[in-house]
PDB file of C-alpha atoms in Angstrom:
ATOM      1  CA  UNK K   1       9.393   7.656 -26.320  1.00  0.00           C
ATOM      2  CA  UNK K   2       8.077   6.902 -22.702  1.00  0.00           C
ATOM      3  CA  UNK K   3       6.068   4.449 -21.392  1.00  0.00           C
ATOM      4  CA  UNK K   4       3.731   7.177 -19.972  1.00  0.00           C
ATOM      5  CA  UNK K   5       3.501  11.086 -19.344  1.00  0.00           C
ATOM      6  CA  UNK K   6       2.648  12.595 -16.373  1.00  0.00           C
ATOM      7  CA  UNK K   7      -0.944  14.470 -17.136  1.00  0.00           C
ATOM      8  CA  UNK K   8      -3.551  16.331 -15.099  1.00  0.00           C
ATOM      9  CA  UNK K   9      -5.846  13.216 -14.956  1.00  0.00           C
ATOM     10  CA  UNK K  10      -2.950  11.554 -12.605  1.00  0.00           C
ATOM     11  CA  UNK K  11      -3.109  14.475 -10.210  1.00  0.00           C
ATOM     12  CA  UNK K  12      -4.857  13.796  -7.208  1.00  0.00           C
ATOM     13  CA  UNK K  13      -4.311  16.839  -5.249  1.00  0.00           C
ATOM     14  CA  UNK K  14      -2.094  15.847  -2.582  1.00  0.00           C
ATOM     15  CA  UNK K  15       1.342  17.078  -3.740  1.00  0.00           C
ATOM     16  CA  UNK K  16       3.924  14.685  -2.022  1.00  0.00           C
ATOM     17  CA  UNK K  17       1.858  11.653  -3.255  1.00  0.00           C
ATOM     18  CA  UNK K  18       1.818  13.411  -6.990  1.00  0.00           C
ATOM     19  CA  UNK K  19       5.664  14.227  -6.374  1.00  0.00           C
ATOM     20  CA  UNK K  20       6.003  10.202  -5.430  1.00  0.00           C
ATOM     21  CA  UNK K  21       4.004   9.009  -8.327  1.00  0.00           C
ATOM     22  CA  UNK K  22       6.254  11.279 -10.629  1.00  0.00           C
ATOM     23  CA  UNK K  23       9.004   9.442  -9.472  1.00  0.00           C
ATOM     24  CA  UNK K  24       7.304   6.014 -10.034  1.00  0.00           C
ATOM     25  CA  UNK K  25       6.345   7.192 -13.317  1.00  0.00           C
ATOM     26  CA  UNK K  26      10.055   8.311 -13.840  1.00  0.00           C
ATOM     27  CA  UNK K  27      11.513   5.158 -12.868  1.00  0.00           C
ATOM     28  CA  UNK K  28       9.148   3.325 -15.250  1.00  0.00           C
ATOM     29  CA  UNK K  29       9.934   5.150 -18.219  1.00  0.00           C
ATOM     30  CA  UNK K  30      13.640   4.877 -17.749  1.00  0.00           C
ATOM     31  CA  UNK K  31      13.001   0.789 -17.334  1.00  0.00           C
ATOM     32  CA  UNK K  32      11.513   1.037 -20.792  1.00  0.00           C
ATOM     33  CA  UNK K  33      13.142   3.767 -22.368  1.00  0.00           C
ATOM     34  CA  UNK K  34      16.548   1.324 -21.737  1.00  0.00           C
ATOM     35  CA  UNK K  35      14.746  -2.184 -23.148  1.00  0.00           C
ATOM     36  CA  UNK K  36      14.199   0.012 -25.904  1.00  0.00           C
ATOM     37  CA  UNK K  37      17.783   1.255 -26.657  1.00  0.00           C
ATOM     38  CA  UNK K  38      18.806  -2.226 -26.064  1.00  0.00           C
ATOM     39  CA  UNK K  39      20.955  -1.939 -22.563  1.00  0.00           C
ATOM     40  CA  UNK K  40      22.310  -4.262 -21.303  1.00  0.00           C
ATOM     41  CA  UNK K  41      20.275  -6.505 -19.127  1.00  0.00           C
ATOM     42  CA  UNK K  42      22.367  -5.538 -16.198  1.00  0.00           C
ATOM     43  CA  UNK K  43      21.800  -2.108 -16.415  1.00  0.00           C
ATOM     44  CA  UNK K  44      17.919  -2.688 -16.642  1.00  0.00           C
ATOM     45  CA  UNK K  45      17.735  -5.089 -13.595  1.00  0.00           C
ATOM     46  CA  UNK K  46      19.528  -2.155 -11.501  1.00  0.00           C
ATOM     47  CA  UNK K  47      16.839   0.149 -12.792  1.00  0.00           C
ATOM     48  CA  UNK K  48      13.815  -1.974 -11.704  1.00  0.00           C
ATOM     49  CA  UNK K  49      15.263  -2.136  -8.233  1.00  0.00           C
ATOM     50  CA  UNK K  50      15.242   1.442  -8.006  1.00  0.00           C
ATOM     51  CA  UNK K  51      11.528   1.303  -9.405  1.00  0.00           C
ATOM     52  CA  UNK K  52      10.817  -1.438  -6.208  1.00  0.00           C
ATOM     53  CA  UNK K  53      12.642   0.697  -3.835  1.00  0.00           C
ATOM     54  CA  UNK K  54      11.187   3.986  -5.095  1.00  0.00           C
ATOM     55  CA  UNK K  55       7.649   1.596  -5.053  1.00  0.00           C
ATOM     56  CA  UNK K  56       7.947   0.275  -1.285  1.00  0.00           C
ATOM     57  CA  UNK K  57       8.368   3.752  -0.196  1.00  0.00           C
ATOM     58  CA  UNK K  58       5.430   5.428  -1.847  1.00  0.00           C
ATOM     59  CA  UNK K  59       3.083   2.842  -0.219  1.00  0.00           C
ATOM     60  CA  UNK K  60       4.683   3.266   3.344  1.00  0.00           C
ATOM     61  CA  UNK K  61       4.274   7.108   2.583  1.00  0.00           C
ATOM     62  CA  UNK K  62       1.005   6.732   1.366  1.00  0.00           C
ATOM     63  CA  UNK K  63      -0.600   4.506   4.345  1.00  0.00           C
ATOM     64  CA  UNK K  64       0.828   7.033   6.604  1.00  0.00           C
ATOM     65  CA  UNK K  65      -0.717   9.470   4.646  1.00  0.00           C
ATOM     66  CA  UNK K  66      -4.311   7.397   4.868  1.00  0.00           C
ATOM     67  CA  UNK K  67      -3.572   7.144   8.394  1.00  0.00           C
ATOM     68  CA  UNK K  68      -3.234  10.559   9.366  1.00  0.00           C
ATOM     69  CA  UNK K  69      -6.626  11.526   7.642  1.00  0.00           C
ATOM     70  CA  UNK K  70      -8.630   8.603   8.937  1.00  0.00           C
ATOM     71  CA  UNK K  71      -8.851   7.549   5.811  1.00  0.00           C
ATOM     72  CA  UNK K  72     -12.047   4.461   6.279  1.00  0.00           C
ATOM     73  CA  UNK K  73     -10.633   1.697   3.593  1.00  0.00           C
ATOM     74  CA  UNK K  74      -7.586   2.085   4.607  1.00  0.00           C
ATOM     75  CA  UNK K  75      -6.999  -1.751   4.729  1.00  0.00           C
ATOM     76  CA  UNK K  76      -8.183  -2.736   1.262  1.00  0.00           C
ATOM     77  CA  UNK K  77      -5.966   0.023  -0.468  1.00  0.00           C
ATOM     78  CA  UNK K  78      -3.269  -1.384   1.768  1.00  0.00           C
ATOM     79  CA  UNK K  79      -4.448  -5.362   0.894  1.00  0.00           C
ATOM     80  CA  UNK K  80      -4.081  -3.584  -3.127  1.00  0.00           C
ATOM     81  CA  UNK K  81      -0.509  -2.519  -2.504  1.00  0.00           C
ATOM     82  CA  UNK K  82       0.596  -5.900  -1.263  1.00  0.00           C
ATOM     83  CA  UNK K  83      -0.876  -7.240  -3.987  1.00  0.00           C
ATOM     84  CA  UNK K  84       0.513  -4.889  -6.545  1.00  0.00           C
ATOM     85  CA  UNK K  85       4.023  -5.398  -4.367  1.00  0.00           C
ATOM     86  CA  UNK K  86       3.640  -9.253  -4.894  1.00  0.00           C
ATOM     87  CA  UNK K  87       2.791  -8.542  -8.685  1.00  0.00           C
ATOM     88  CA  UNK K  88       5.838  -6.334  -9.201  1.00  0.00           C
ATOM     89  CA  UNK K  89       7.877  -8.834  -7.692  1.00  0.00           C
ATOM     90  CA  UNK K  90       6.580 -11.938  -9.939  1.00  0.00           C
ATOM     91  CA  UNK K  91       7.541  -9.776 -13.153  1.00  0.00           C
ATOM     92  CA  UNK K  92      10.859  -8.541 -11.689  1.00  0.00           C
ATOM     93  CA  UNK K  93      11.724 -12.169 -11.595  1.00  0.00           C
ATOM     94  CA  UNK K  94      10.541 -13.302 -14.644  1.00  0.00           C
ATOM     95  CA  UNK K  95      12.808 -10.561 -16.012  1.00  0.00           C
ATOM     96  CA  UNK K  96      15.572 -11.389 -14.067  1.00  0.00           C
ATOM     97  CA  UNK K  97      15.366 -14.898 -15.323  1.00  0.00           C
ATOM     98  CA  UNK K  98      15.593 -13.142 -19.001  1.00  0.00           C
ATOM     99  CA  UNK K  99      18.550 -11.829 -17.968  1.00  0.00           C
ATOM    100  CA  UNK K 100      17.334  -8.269 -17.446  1.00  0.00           C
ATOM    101  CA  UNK K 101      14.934  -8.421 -20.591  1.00  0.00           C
ATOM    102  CA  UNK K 102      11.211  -7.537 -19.918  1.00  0.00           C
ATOM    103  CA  UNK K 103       8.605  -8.577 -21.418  1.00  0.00           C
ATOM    104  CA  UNK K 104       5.429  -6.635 -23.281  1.00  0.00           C
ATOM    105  CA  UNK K 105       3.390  -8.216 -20.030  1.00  0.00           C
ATOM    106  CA  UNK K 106       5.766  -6.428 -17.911  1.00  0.00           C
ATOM    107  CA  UNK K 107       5.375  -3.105 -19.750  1.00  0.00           C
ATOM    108  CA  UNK K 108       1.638  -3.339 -20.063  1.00  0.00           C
ATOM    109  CA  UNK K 109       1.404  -4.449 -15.849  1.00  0.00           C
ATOM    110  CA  UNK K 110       3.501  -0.835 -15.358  1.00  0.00           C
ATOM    111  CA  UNK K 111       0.851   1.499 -17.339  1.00  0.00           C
ATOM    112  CA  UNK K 112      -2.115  -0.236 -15.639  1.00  0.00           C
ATOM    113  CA  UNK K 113      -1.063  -0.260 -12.645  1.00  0.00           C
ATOM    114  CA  UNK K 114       0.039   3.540 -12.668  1.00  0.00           C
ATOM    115  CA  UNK K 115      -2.217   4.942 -14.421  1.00  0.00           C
ATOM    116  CA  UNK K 116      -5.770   2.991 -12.981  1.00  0.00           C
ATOM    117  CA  UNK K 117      -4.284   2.606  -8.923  1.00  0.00           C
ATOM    118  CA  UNK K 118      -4.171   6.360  -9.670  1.00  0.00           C
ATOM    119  CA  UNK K 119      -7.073   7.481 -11.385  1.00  0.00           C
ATOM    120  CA  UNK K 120      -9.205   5.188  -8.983  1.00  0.00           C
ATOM    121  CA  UNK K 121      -7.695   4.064  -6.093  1.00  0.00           C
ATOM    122  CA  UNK K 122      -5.306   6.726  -4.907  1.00  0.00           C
ATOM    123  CA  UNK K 123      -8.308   9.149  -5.940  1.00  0.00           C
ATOM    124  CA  UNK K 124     -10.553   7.951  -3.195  1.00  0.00           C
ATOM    125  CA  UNK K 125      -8.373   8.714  -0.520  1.00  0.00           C
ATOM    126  CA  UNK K 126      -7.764  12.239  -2.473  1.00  0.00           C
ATOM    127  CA  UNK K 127     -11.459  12.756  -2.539  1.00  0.00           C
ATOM    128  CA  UNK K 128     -11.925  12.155   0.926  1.00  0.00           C
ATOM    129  CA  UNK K 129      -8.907  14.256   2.580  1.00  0.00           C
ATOM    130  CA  UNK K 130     -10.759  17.269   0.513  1.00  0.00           C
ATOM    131  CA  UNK K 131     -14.081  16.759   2.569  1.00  0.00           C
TER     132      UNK K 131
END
């Protein structure tokens, strides 16, 4: 069972950004969908790089995005990504400390962020390349 399906209330409308979040979405549920068919820890920790690598790009892809359109709060969605970057990074090593076990907090942090920087932050932006 996955963390999280992809739905029509995560679509914004710009289809490499939906492609991207697919792949964030993807990389989440196989981070859980392991914990939960008990892998080993080492196998897990590999997995939540490739959800921070797979993270790091979307943002660089997505400022560019904001840049191209002129996007005006282009900084504060930029000041949320470092702070979602610097949030990631804080659970990644709490669950490296675990020894590649996350936690509920860790889990629960994932869906928010996904689905809410989404529906209304990455929806802005959407909104306003369609004007």
């Amino acid at each position: 069972m996955p963390l999280m399906t992809w739905n029509d209330s995560l679509d914004i409308g710009v289809d490499k950004m939906n492609h991207e979040h697919q792949q964030i979405l993807d990389a989440m549920n196989r981070i859980y969908d392991s914990t939960a068919e008990g892998a080993p820890g080492s196998r897990v920790l590999v997995q939540i790089e490739l959800l921070e690598q797979v993270t790091v790009r979307h943002f660089r892809d997505e400022e560019a995005y904001m840049k191209s359109i002129g996007y005006p709060d282009f900084e504060n969605h930029q000041r949320i990504h470092h702070r979602l970057i610097r949030d990631l990074e804080t659970h990644v090593a709490e669950t490296r400390a675990a020894g590649g076990i996350p936690t509920r907090q860790f889990f629960d942090f994932l869906r928010l962020w996904l689905s809410a920087h989404i529906k209304n932050i990455d929806r802005k932006y959407a909104d306003y390349a369609t004007k």
